[in-house]
Each structure stands twice: as C-alpha cells, then as structure tokens.
Amino acid sequence: AQSVTQLDSQVPVFEEAPVELRCNYSSSVSVYLFWYVQYPNQGLQLLLKYLSGSTLVKGINGFEAEFNKSQTSFHLRKPSVHISDTAEYFCAVSDRVFGNEKLTFGTGTRLTIIP
Amino acid sequence: EAGVAQSPRYKIIEKRQSVAFWCNPISGHATLYWYQQILGQGPKLLIQFQNNGVVDDSQLPKDRFSAERLKGVDSTLKIQPAKLEDSAVYLCASSLARGYAGEQYFGPGTRLTVT
C-alpha cells in the first residue's frame, strides 16, 4: 500500500519570497510522483510529474520539484511566488505497474501569498 | 480542446435521498475516474473505468454507490441512499489510456451537501 504525507497543512509566504512545500511518500514498489494544484472552486491541474531520468523536474508556472529516493521525498519549490499562486497543492503517487495508475493523494497544503 | 465536464456543480439533498452526478471526459480518453474529496483531505479514488469496463472499484461503497459508463464515453455516479458523511466534492478525471503514466485531467467537481 502507498501513502503520501504532506507535512504542512498551511504555508503563508510573502509575495516574491521563495517557497518549499514538503512531500514524503511510502511505497513497497517503485513509483511515479506528481504535484497537482487546485485553485478555488476548480478541479485539479497537473503542475509537474516525475516518471524517470533527472531527479529535478520542472513544471508550469515556475515550479520545480526534486525526487530524493533515499529520503522518499518529492518537495515542491518556487524561487519567487506571486499572488496568483494562492491555491491548494496536492502531492500524489502511483505504482509503476501497467494499468494501475491509481493516484494516492496527500492531504494537501494550502499556500497563501501575503502581499 | 474541451476539458472534462461535470454537472451539476452543486447539489444539496437530505439524508436518505438519492443523487446522481454526470461526467463527460475529454474526447478520445479511454480511462475515466471518479474521486471523492472530503473537506480537508486529498481526493480518494472511488472507481476507475477503461472504456465501459470497471478496472478498480475496491474503494467504492457498493451498498450505496453505483457508477456506470455504458457507451464508454460519459459516466454517471449515483448515491442511494445518501448519508451525512457523503458530503464532499466528487471529481471526475480522464486520461488517454491505461498504462499512460501521465496526466489525469480533472473536471471542476460536484459539491454535494447532505443535510
């Protein structure tokens, strides 16, 4: 069974400051890793994904994440945040098994940008 | 390209009543998912379809929830009878195919309130 832990339920950050949203996962098999963003009253949108290769993954809106296998982490970072980044961010994991693309999500981190 | 469509966007019912949600995935997407997102939690997969067949319904409360995707395109999720703990946002997502370790595209969700 897989699980995802997002250590911070809420993160307030001043505009133009850097931010890191933490994600740790647990799995008995190799996994794919994802970050999704959910703006108010909207569905989830994929920010970035790690499938294989380089452990540093770049996504949309200036976000990036680094896969660390030894620490089973996939933290999300942005060097300078904007008001428009205010949203809920979800880390998710799925098995590297054909046909088993079920996503297991963390509980989310609410990012609030302070002007 | 049109996104995943869901209706209604909001629904309020009393406990023990029945309710149905509709989802139309992105054209050409063979795989369809229904997720339940309870306030303060990440989405949880209820059921996954591949075309019109069920791939995974292990977390669907089958005594009260049912879902179908008769023609392999749009899908309906039903709750009968509803309980207070069913209050949540129901998200529909679609992806190109099984084994596609990539993006799931989410609809805006249906917010259900059971009173």
PDB file of C-alpha atoms in Angstrom:
ATOM      1  CA  ALA A   1       0.000   0.000   0.000  1.00  0.00           C
ATOM      2  CA  GLN A   2       1.108   3.525  -0.682  1.00  0.00           C
ATOM      3  CA  SER A   3       0.794   6.657   1.394  1.00  0.00           C
ATOM      4  CA  VAL A   4       1.677  10.307   0.969  1.00  0.00           C
ATOM      5  CA  THR A   5       2.444  12.734   3.766  1.00  0.00           C
ATOM      6  CA  GLN A   6       2.325  16.476   3.294  1.00  0.00           C
ATOM      7  CA  LEU A   7       3.858  17.831   6.444  1.00  0.00           C
ATOM      8  CA  ASP A   8       2.406  21.332   6.285  1.00  0.00           C
ATOM      9  CA  SER A   9      -1.327  21.912   6.027  1.00  0.00           C
ATOM     10  CA  GLN A  10      -0.906  25.670   5.578  1.00  0.00           C
ATOM     11  CA  VAL A  11       2.032  27.748   4.376  1.00  0.00           C
ATOM     12  CA  PRO A  12       1.891  31.565   4.382  1.00  0.00           C
ATOM     13  CA  VAL A  13       4.572  33.268   2.288  1.00  0.00           C
ATOM     14  CA  PHE A  14       5.256  36.874   1.387  1.00  0.00           C
ATOM     15  CA  GLU A  15       4.986  37.794  -2.269  1.00  0.00           C
ATOM     16  CA  GLU A  16       8.276  37.378  -4.201  1.00  0.00           C
ATOM     17  CA  ALA A  17       9.724  35.173  -1.438  1.00  0.00           C
ATOM     18  CA  PRO A  18      10.771  31.561  -2.118  1.00  0.00           C
ATOM     19  CA  VAL A  19       8.636  28.648  -1.008  1.00  0.00           C
ATOM     20  CA  GLU A  20       9.061  24.925  -0.418  1.00  0.00           C
ATOM     21  CA  LEU A  21       6.119  22.555   0.049  1.00  0.00           C
ATOM     22  CA  ARG A  22       7.147  19.241   1.540  1.00  0.00           C
ATOM     23  CA  CYS A  23       6.019  15.795   0.449  1.00  0.00           C
ATOM     24  CA  ASN A  24       7.123  12.370   1.651  1.00  0.00           C
ATOM     25  CA  TYR A  25       5.813   9.071   0.384  1.00  0.00           C
ATOM     26  CA  SER A  26       5.822   5.440   1.375  1.00  0.00           C
ATOM     27  CA  SER A  27       5.625   2.532  -1.056  1.00  0.00           C
ATOM     28  CA  SER A  28       6.857  -1.036  -1.358  1.00  0.00           C
ATOM     29  CA  VAL A  29       7.329  -0.650  -5.128  1.00  0.00           C
ATOM     30  CA  SER A  30       8.777   1.936  -7.468  1.00  0.00           C
ATOM     31  CA  VAL A  31       6.504   4.889  -8.040  1.00  0.00           C
ATOM     32  CA  TYR A  32       5.666   7.828 -10.213  1.00  0.00           C
ATOM     33  CA  LEU A  33       5.269  11.152  -8.417  1.00  0.00           C
ATOM     34  CA  PHE A  34       3.063  14.140  -9.139  1.00  0.00           C
ATOM     35  CA  TRP A  35       2.158  17.575  -7.864  1.00  0.00           C
ATOM     36  CA  TYR A  36      -1.306  18.952  -8.588  1.00  0.00           C
ATOM     37  CA  VAL A  37      -2.682  22.430  -7.889  1.00  0.00           C
ATOM     38  CA  GLN A  38      -6.293  23.230  -7.078  1.00  0.00           C
ATOM     39  CA  TYR A  39      -7.495  26.803  -7.390  1.00  0.00           C
ATOM     40  CA  PRO A  40     -10.700  27.775  -5.536  1.00  0.00           C
ATOM     41  CA  ASN A  41     -13.802  26.102  -6.957  1.00  0.00           C
ATOM     42  CA  GLN A  42     -11.814  24.394  -9.687  1.00  0.00           C
ATOM     43  CA  GLY A  43     -10.607  20.903 -10.430  1.00  0.00           C
ATOM     44  CA  LEU A  44      -7.018  19.736 -10.051  1.00  0.00           C
ATOM     45  CA  GLN A  45      -4.378  20.724 -12.584  1.00  0.00           C
ATOM     46  CA  LEU A  46      -1.084  18.925 -13.051  1.00  0.00           C
ATOM     47  CA  LEU A  47       1.935  21.061 -12.100  1.00  0.00           C
ATOM     48  CA  LEU A  48       4.664  18.531 -12.762  1.00  0.00           C
ATOM     49  CA  LYS A  49       5.496  14.849 -12.689  1.00  0.00           C
ATOM     50  CA  TYR A  50       8.468  12.567 -12.125  1.00  0.00           C
ATOM     51  CA  LEU A  51       8.485   9.404 -14.208  1.00  0.00           C
ATOM     52  CA  SER A  52      12.193   8.639 -14.648  1.00  0.00           C
ATOM     53  CA  GLY A  53      15.509  10.259 -15.522  1.00  0.00           C
ATOM     54  CA  SER A  54      16.657  13.523 -13.992  1.00  0.00           C
ATOM     55  CA  THR A  55      15.585  13.864 -10.394  1.00  0.00           C
ATOM     56  CA  LEU A  56      14.970  17.599 -10.821  1.00  0.00           C
ATOM     57  CA  VAL A  57      11.677  18.153 -12.579  1.00  0.00           C
ATOM     58  CA  LYS A  58      10.439  21.471 -13.896  1.00  0.00           C
ATOM     59  CA  GLY A  59       6.759  22.232 -14.255  1.00  0.00           C
ATOM     60  CA  ILE A  60       4.391  25.003 -15.149  1.00  0.00           C
ATOM     61  CA  ASN A  61       4.247  28.444 -13.541  1.00  0.00           C
ATOM     62  CA  GLY A  62       7.910  28.351 -12.486  1.00  0.00           C
ATOM     63  CA  PHE A  63       7.575  25.419 -10.084  1.00  0.00           C
ATOM     64  CA  GLU A  64      10.097  22.612  -9.776  1.00  0.00           C
ATOM     65  CA  ALA A  65      10.455  19.521  -7.620  1.00  0.00           C
ATOM     66  CA  GLU A  66      13.275  17.178  -6.717  1.00  0.00           C
ATOM     67  CA  PHE A  67      12.894  13.428  -6.290  1.00  0.00           C
ATOM     68  CA  ASN A  68      15.043  12.049  -3.487  1.00  0.00           C
ATOM     69  CA  LYS A  69      14.799   8.269  -3.401  1.00  0.00           C
ATOM     70  CA  SER A  70      16.842   7.786  -0.231  1.00  0.00           C
ATOM     71  CA  GLN A  71      14.656  10.203   1.696  1.00  0.00           C
ATOM     72  CA  THR A  72      11.473   9.171  -0.149  1.00  0.00           C
ATOM     73  CA  SER A  73      10.687  12.826  -0.732  1.00  0.00           C
ATOM     74  CA  PHE A  74       9.402  14.961  -3.578  1.00  0.00           C
ATOM     75  CA  HIS A  75       9.430  18.544  -2.343  1.00  0.00           C
ATOM     76  CA  LEU A  76       7.976  21.339  -4.470  1.00  0.00           C
ATOM     77  CA  ARG A  77       9.797  24.664  -4.782  1.00  0.00           C
ATOM     78  CA  LYS A  78       9.420  28.062  -6.375  1.00  0.00           C
ATOM     79  CA  PRO A  79      12.094  30.767  -6.086  1.00  0.00           C
ATOM     80  CA  SER A  80       9.662  33.711  -6.110  1.00  0.00           C
ATOM     81  CA  VAL A  81       5.932  33.410  -5.532  1.00  0.00           C
ATOM     82  CA  HIS A  82       3.135  35.569  -6.884  1.00  0.00           C
ATOM     83  CA  ILE A  83      -0.327  36.358  -5.589  1.00  0.00           C
ATOM     84  CA  SER A  84      -1.752  34.094  -8.284  1.00  0.00           C
ATOM     85  CA  ASP A  85      -0.001  31.090  -6.688  1.00  0.00           C
ATOM     86  CA  THR A  86      -2.515  31.128  -3.836  1.00  0.00           C
ATOM     87  CA  ALA A  87      -4.101  27.676  -4.023  1.00  0.00           C
ATOM     88  CA  GLU A  88      -4.148  24.171  -2.546  1.00  0.00           C
ATOM     89  CA  TYR A  89      -1.287  21.916  -3.605  1.00  0.00           C
ATOM     90  CA  PHE A  90      -1.509  18.124  -3.591  1.00  0.00           C
ATOM     91  CA  CYS A  91       1.310  15.610  -3.844  1.00  0.00           C
ATOM     92  CA  ALA A  92       0.350  12.242  -5.337  1.00  0.00           C
ATOM     93  CA  VAL A  93       1.942   8.881  -6.092  1.00  0.00           C
ATOM     94  CA  SER A  94       1.078   5.970  -8.365  1.00  0.00           C
ATOM     95  CA  ASP A  95       2.509   2.494  -8.917  1.00  0.00           C
ATOM     96  CA  ARG A  96       4.926   1.791 -11.751  1.00  0.00           C
ATOM     97  CA  VAL A  97       2.657  -1.040 -12.741  1.00  0.00           C
ATOM     98  CA  PHE A  98       0.967  -1.148 -16.117  1.00  0.00           C
ATOM     99  CA  GLY A  99      -2.693  -0.342 -15.840  1.00  0.00           C
ATOM    100  CA  ASN A 100      -2.514   0.594 -12.159  1.00  0.00           C
ATOM    101  CA  GLU A 101      -2.456   4.337 -12.476  1.00  0.00           C
ATOM    102  CA  LYS A 102      -4.498   4.917  -9.344  1.00  0.00           C
ATOM    103  CA  LEU A 103      -3.315   8.112  -7.706  1.00  0.00           C
ATOM    104  CA  THR A 104      -2.900   8.232  -3.936  1.00  0.00           C
ATOM    105  CA  PHE A 105      -3.033  11.833  -2.763  1.00  0.00           C
ATOM    106  CA  GLY A 106      -1.714  13.612   0.292  1.00  0.00           C
ATOM    107  CA  THR A 107      -3.979  15.802   2.383  1.00  0.00           C
ATOM    108  CA  GLY A 108      -2.853  18.983   0.664  1.00  0.00           C
ATOM    109  CA  THR A 109      -1.005  22.172   1.561  1.00  0.00           C
ATOM    110  CA  ARG A 110      -2.803  25.487   1.385  1.00  0.00           C
ATOM    111  CA  LEU A 111      -0.383  28.128   0.094  1.00  0.00           C
ATOM    112  CA  THR A 112      -1.325  31.691   0.976  1.00  0.00           C
ATOM    113  CA  ILE A 113       0.625  34.561  -0.550  1.00  0.00           C
ATOM    114  CA  ILE A 114       0.838  37.688   1.576  1.00  0.00           C
ATOM    115  CA  PRO A 115       1.102  40.943  -0.407  1.00  0.00           C
TER     116      PRO A 115
ATOM    117  CA  GLU B   1      -9.862  21.121 -26.694  1.00  0.00           C
ATOM    118  CA  ALA B   2     -12.787  20.923 -24.305  1.00  0.00           C
ATOM    119  CA  GLY B   3     -11.995  19.786 -20.788  1.00  0.00           C
ATOM    120  CA  VAL B   4     -13.764  17.317 -18.529  1.00  0.00           C
ATOM    121  CA  ALA B   5     -17.350  18.413 -17.973  1.00  0.00           C
ATOM    122  CA  GLN B   6     -19.330  17.690 -14.827  1.00  0.00           C
ATOM    123  CA  SER B   7     -22.853  18.509 -13.716  1.00  0.00           C
ATOM    124  CA  PRO B   8     -24.376  19.683 -11.553  1.00  0.00           C
ATOM    125  CA  ARG B   9     -21.767  21.885  -9.903  1.00  0.00           C
ATOM    126  CA  TYR B  10     -23.613  21.993  -6.605  1.00  0.00           C
ATOM    127  CA  LYS B  11     -26.249  19.768  -5.030  1.00  0.00           C
ATOM    128  CA  ILE B  12     -27.955  19.869  -1.644  1.00  0.00           C
ATOM    129  CA  ILE B  13     -30.054  16.905  -0.545  1.00  0.00           C
ATOM    130  CA  GLU B  14     -31.407  15.440   2.649  1.00  0.00           C
ATOM    131  CA  LYS B  15     -30.061  12.206   4.074  1.00  0.00           C
ATOM    132  CA  ARG B  16     -31.642   9.058   2.684  1.00  0.00           C
ATOM    133  CA  GLN B  17     -32.384  10.792  -0.639  1.00  0.00           C
ATOM    134  CA  SER B  18     -30.705   9.723  -3.846  1.00  0.00           C
ATOM    135  CA  VAL B  19     -28.491  11.800  -6.141  1.00  0.00           C
ATOM    136  CA  ALA B  20     -26.701  11.362  -9.458  1.00  0.00           C
ATOM    137  CA  PHE B  21     -23.689  13.086 -10.943  1.00  0.00           C
ATOM    138  CA  TRP B  22     -22.713  13.202 -14.597  1.00  0.00           C
ATOM    139  CA  CYS B  23     -19.297  13.367 -16.214  1.00  0.00           C
ATOM    140  CA  ASN B  24     -18.232  13.769 -19.831  1.00  0.00           C
ATOM    141  CA  PRO B  25     -14.494  13.122 -20.291  1.00  0.00           C
ATOM    142  CA  ILE B  26     -12.164  14.631 -22.845  1.00  0.00           C
ATOM    143  CA  SER B  27     -12.880  13.269 -26.304  1.00  0.00           C
ATOM    144  CA  GLY B  28     -10.838  10.172 -27.040  1.00  0.00           C
ATOM    145  CA  HIS B  29      -9.886   9.463 -23.439  1.00  0.00           C
ATOM    146  CA  ALA B  30     -10.445   5.802 -22.716  1.00  0.00           C
ATOM    147  CA  THR B  31      -9.896   5.872 -18.960  1.00  0.00           C
ATOM    148  CA  LEU B  32     -12.285   7.610 -16.570  1.00  0.00           C
ATOM    149  CA  TYR B  33     -12.003   8.041 -12.798  1.00  0.00           C
ATOM    150  CA  TRP B  34     -14.346   9.170 -10.043  1.00  0.00           C
ATOM    151  CA  TYR B  35     -12.767  10.613  -6.895  1.00  0.00           C
ATOM    152  CA  GLN B  36     -14.304  11.699  -3.600  1.00  0.00           C
ATOM    153  CA  GLN B  37     -12.704  14.710  -1.905  1.00  0.00           C
ATOM    154  CA  ILE B  38     -13.851  15.306   1.657  1.00  0.00           C
ATOM    155  CA  LEU B  39     -13.121  18.747   3.095  1.00  0.00           C
ATOM    156  CA  GLY B  40      -9.552  18.927   4.356  1.00  0.00           C
ATOM    157  CA  GLN B  41      -8.474  15.719   2.633  1.00  0.00           C
ATOM    158  CA  GLY B  42      -6.953  14.730  -0.670  1.00  0.00           C
ATOM    159  CA  PRO B  43      -9.069  13.089  -3.363  1.00  0.00           C
ATOM    160  CA  LYS B  44      -9.719   9.373  -2.919  1.00  0.00           C
ATOM    161  CA  LEU B  45     -10.369   7.119  -5.903  1.00  0.00           C
ATOM    162  CA  LEU B  46     -13.824   5.562  -5.926  1.00  0.00           C
ATOM    163  CA  ILE B  47     -13.840   3.817  -9.304  1.00  0.00           C
ATOM    164  CA  GLN B  48     -11.802   3.566 -12.499  1.00  0.00           C
ATOM    165  CA  PHE B  49     -13.204   2.647 -15.919  1.00  0.00           C
ATOM    166  CA  GLN B  50     -11.356   1.544 -19.020  1.00  0.00           C
ATOM    167  CA  ASN B  51     -13.793   2.207 -21.853  1.00  0.00           C
ATOM    168  CA  ASN B  52     -17.019   0.788 -20.425  1.00  0.00           C
ATOM    169  CA  GLY B  53     -15.408  -1.799 -18.133  1.00  0.00           C
ATOM    170  CA  VAL B  54     -14.532  -1.406 -14.460  1.00  0.00           C
ATOM    171  CA  VAL B  55     -10.796  -1.621 -13.681  1.00  0.00           C
ATOM    172  CA  ASP B  56     -10.846  -0.807  -9.962  1.00  0.00           C
ATOM    173  CA  ASP B  57     -13.809  -0.256  -7.650  1.00  0.00           C
ATOM    174  CA  SER B  58     -12.174  -1.506  -4.463  1.00  0.00           C
ATOM    175  CA  GLN B  59     -12.928   1.715  -2.560  1.00  0.00           C
ATOM    176  CA  LEU B  60     -16.476   2.214  -3.805  1.00  0.00           C
ATOM    177  CA  PRO B  61     -19.090   1.690  -1.029  1.00  0.00           C
ATOM    178  CA  LYS B  62     -21.140  -0.649  -3.146  1.00  0.00           C
ATOM    179  CA  ASP B  63     -24.066  -0.818  -0.755  1.00  0.00           C
ATOM    180  CA  ARG B  64     -24.978   2.753  -1.646  1.00  0.00           C
ATOM    181  CA  PHE B  65     -22.765   3.931  -4.515  1.00  0.00           C
ATOM    182  CA  SER B  66     -23.006   2.807  -8.122  1.00  0.00           C
ATOM    183  CA  ALA B  67     -21.426   4.013 -11.339  1.00  0.00           C
ATOM    184  CA  GLU B  68     -21.735   3.210 -14.983  1.00  0.00           C
ATOM    185  CA  ARG B  69     -20.148   4.132 -18.277  1.00  0.00           C
ATOM    186  CA  LEU B  70     -22.413   2.354 -20.706  1.00  0.00           C
ATOM    187  CA  LYS B  71     -21.074   3.522 -24.072  1.00  0.00           C
ATOM    188  CA  GLY B  72     -17.504   4.083 -22.973  1.00  0.00           C
ATOM    189  CA  VAL B  73     -17.874   7.841 -23.073  1.00  0.00           C
ATOM    190  CA  ASP B  74     -19.797   9.713 -20.390  1.00  0.00           C
ATOM    191  CA  SER B  75     -20.414   8.331 -16.928  1.00  0.00           C
ATOM    192  CA  THR B  76     -22.887   8.607 -14.073  1.00  0.00           C
ATOM    193  CA  LEU B  77     -22.175   8.177 -10.366  1.00  0.00           C
ATOM    194  CA  LYS B  78     -25.164   7.557  -8.106  1.00  0.00           C
ATOM    195  CA  ILE B  79     -25.614   7.565  -4.356  1.00  0.00           C
ATOM    196  CA  GLN B  80     -28.701   5.867  -2.945  1.00  0.00           C
ATOM    197  CA  PRO B  81     -29.455   6.495  -0.097  1.00  0.00           C
ATOM    198  CA  ALA B  82     -27.156   9.338   0.870  1.00  0.00           C
ATOM    199  CA  LYS B  83     -25.622   9.698   4.324  1.00  0.00           C
ATOM    200  CA  LEU B  84     -24.282  12.786   6.060  1.00  0.00           C
ATOM    201  CA  GLU B  85     -20.715  11.532   5.604  1.00  0.00           C
ATOM    202  CA  ASP B  86     -21.171  11.571   1.818  1.00  0.00           C
ATOM    203  CA  SER B  87     -20.879  15.366   1.866  1.00  0.00           C
ATOM    204  CA  ALA B  88     -17.854  16.007  -0.332  1.00  0.00           C
ATOM    205  CA  VAL B  89     -16.705  17.172  -3.734  1.00  0.00           C
ATOM    206  CA  TYR B  90     -16.963  14.459  -6.378  1.00  0.00           C
ATOM    207  CA  LEU B  91     -14.293  14.817  -9.018  1.00  0.00           C
ATOM    208  CA  CYS B  92     -14.251  13.158 -12.404  1.00  0.00           C
ATOM    209  CA  ALA B  93     -10.985  12.732 -14.277  1.00  0.00           C
ATOM    210  CA  SER B  94      -9.938  11.167 -17.550  1.00  0.00           C
ATOM    211  CA  SER B  95      -6.719  10.044 -19.161  1.00  0.00           C
ATOM    212  CA  LEU B  96      -5.705   8.870 -22.585  1.00  0.00           C
ATOM    213  CA  ALA B  97      -5.371   5.178 -21.804  1.00  0.00           C
ATOM    214  CA  ARG B  98      -4.318   2.617 -19.252  1.00  0.00           C
ATOM    215  CA  GLY B  99      -0.602   2.353 -18.747  1.00  0.00           C
ATOM    216  CA  TYR B 100      -0.262   6.016 -19.611  1.00  0.00           C
ATOM    217  CA  ALA B 101       1.832   7.154 -16.674  1.00  0.00           C
ATOM    218  CA  GLY B 102       0.999  10.731 -17.263  1.00  0.00           C
ATOM    219  CA  GLU B 103      -1.690  13.211 -16.846  1.00  0.00           C
ATOM    220  CA  GLN B 104      -5.151  12.760 -15.457  1.00  0.00           C
ATOM    221  CA  TYR B 105      -7.352  15.682 -16.443  1.00  0.00           C
ATOM    222  CA  PHE B 106      -9.838  16.732 -13.791  1.00  0.00           C
ATOM    223  CA  GLY B 107     -13.246  18.312 -14.088  1.00  0.00           C
ATOM    224  CA  PRO B 108     -14.414  21.146 -11.790  1.00  0.00           C
ATOM    225  CA  GLY B 109     -16.227  18.748  -9.487  1.00  0.00           C
ATOM    226  CA  THR B 110     -19.698  18.494  -7.969  1.00  0.00           C
ATOM    227  CA  ARG B 111     -20.026  19.756  -4.419  1.00  0.00           C
ATOM    228  CA  LEU B 112     -22.562  17.609  -2.553  1.00  0.00           C
ATOM    229  CA  THR B 113     -24.043  18.690   0.761  1.00  0.00           C
ATOM    230  CA  VAL B 114     -26.148  16.148   2.643  1.00  0.00           C
ATOM    231  CA  THR B 115     -28.292  17.623   5.428  1.00  0.00           C
TER     232      THR B 115
END
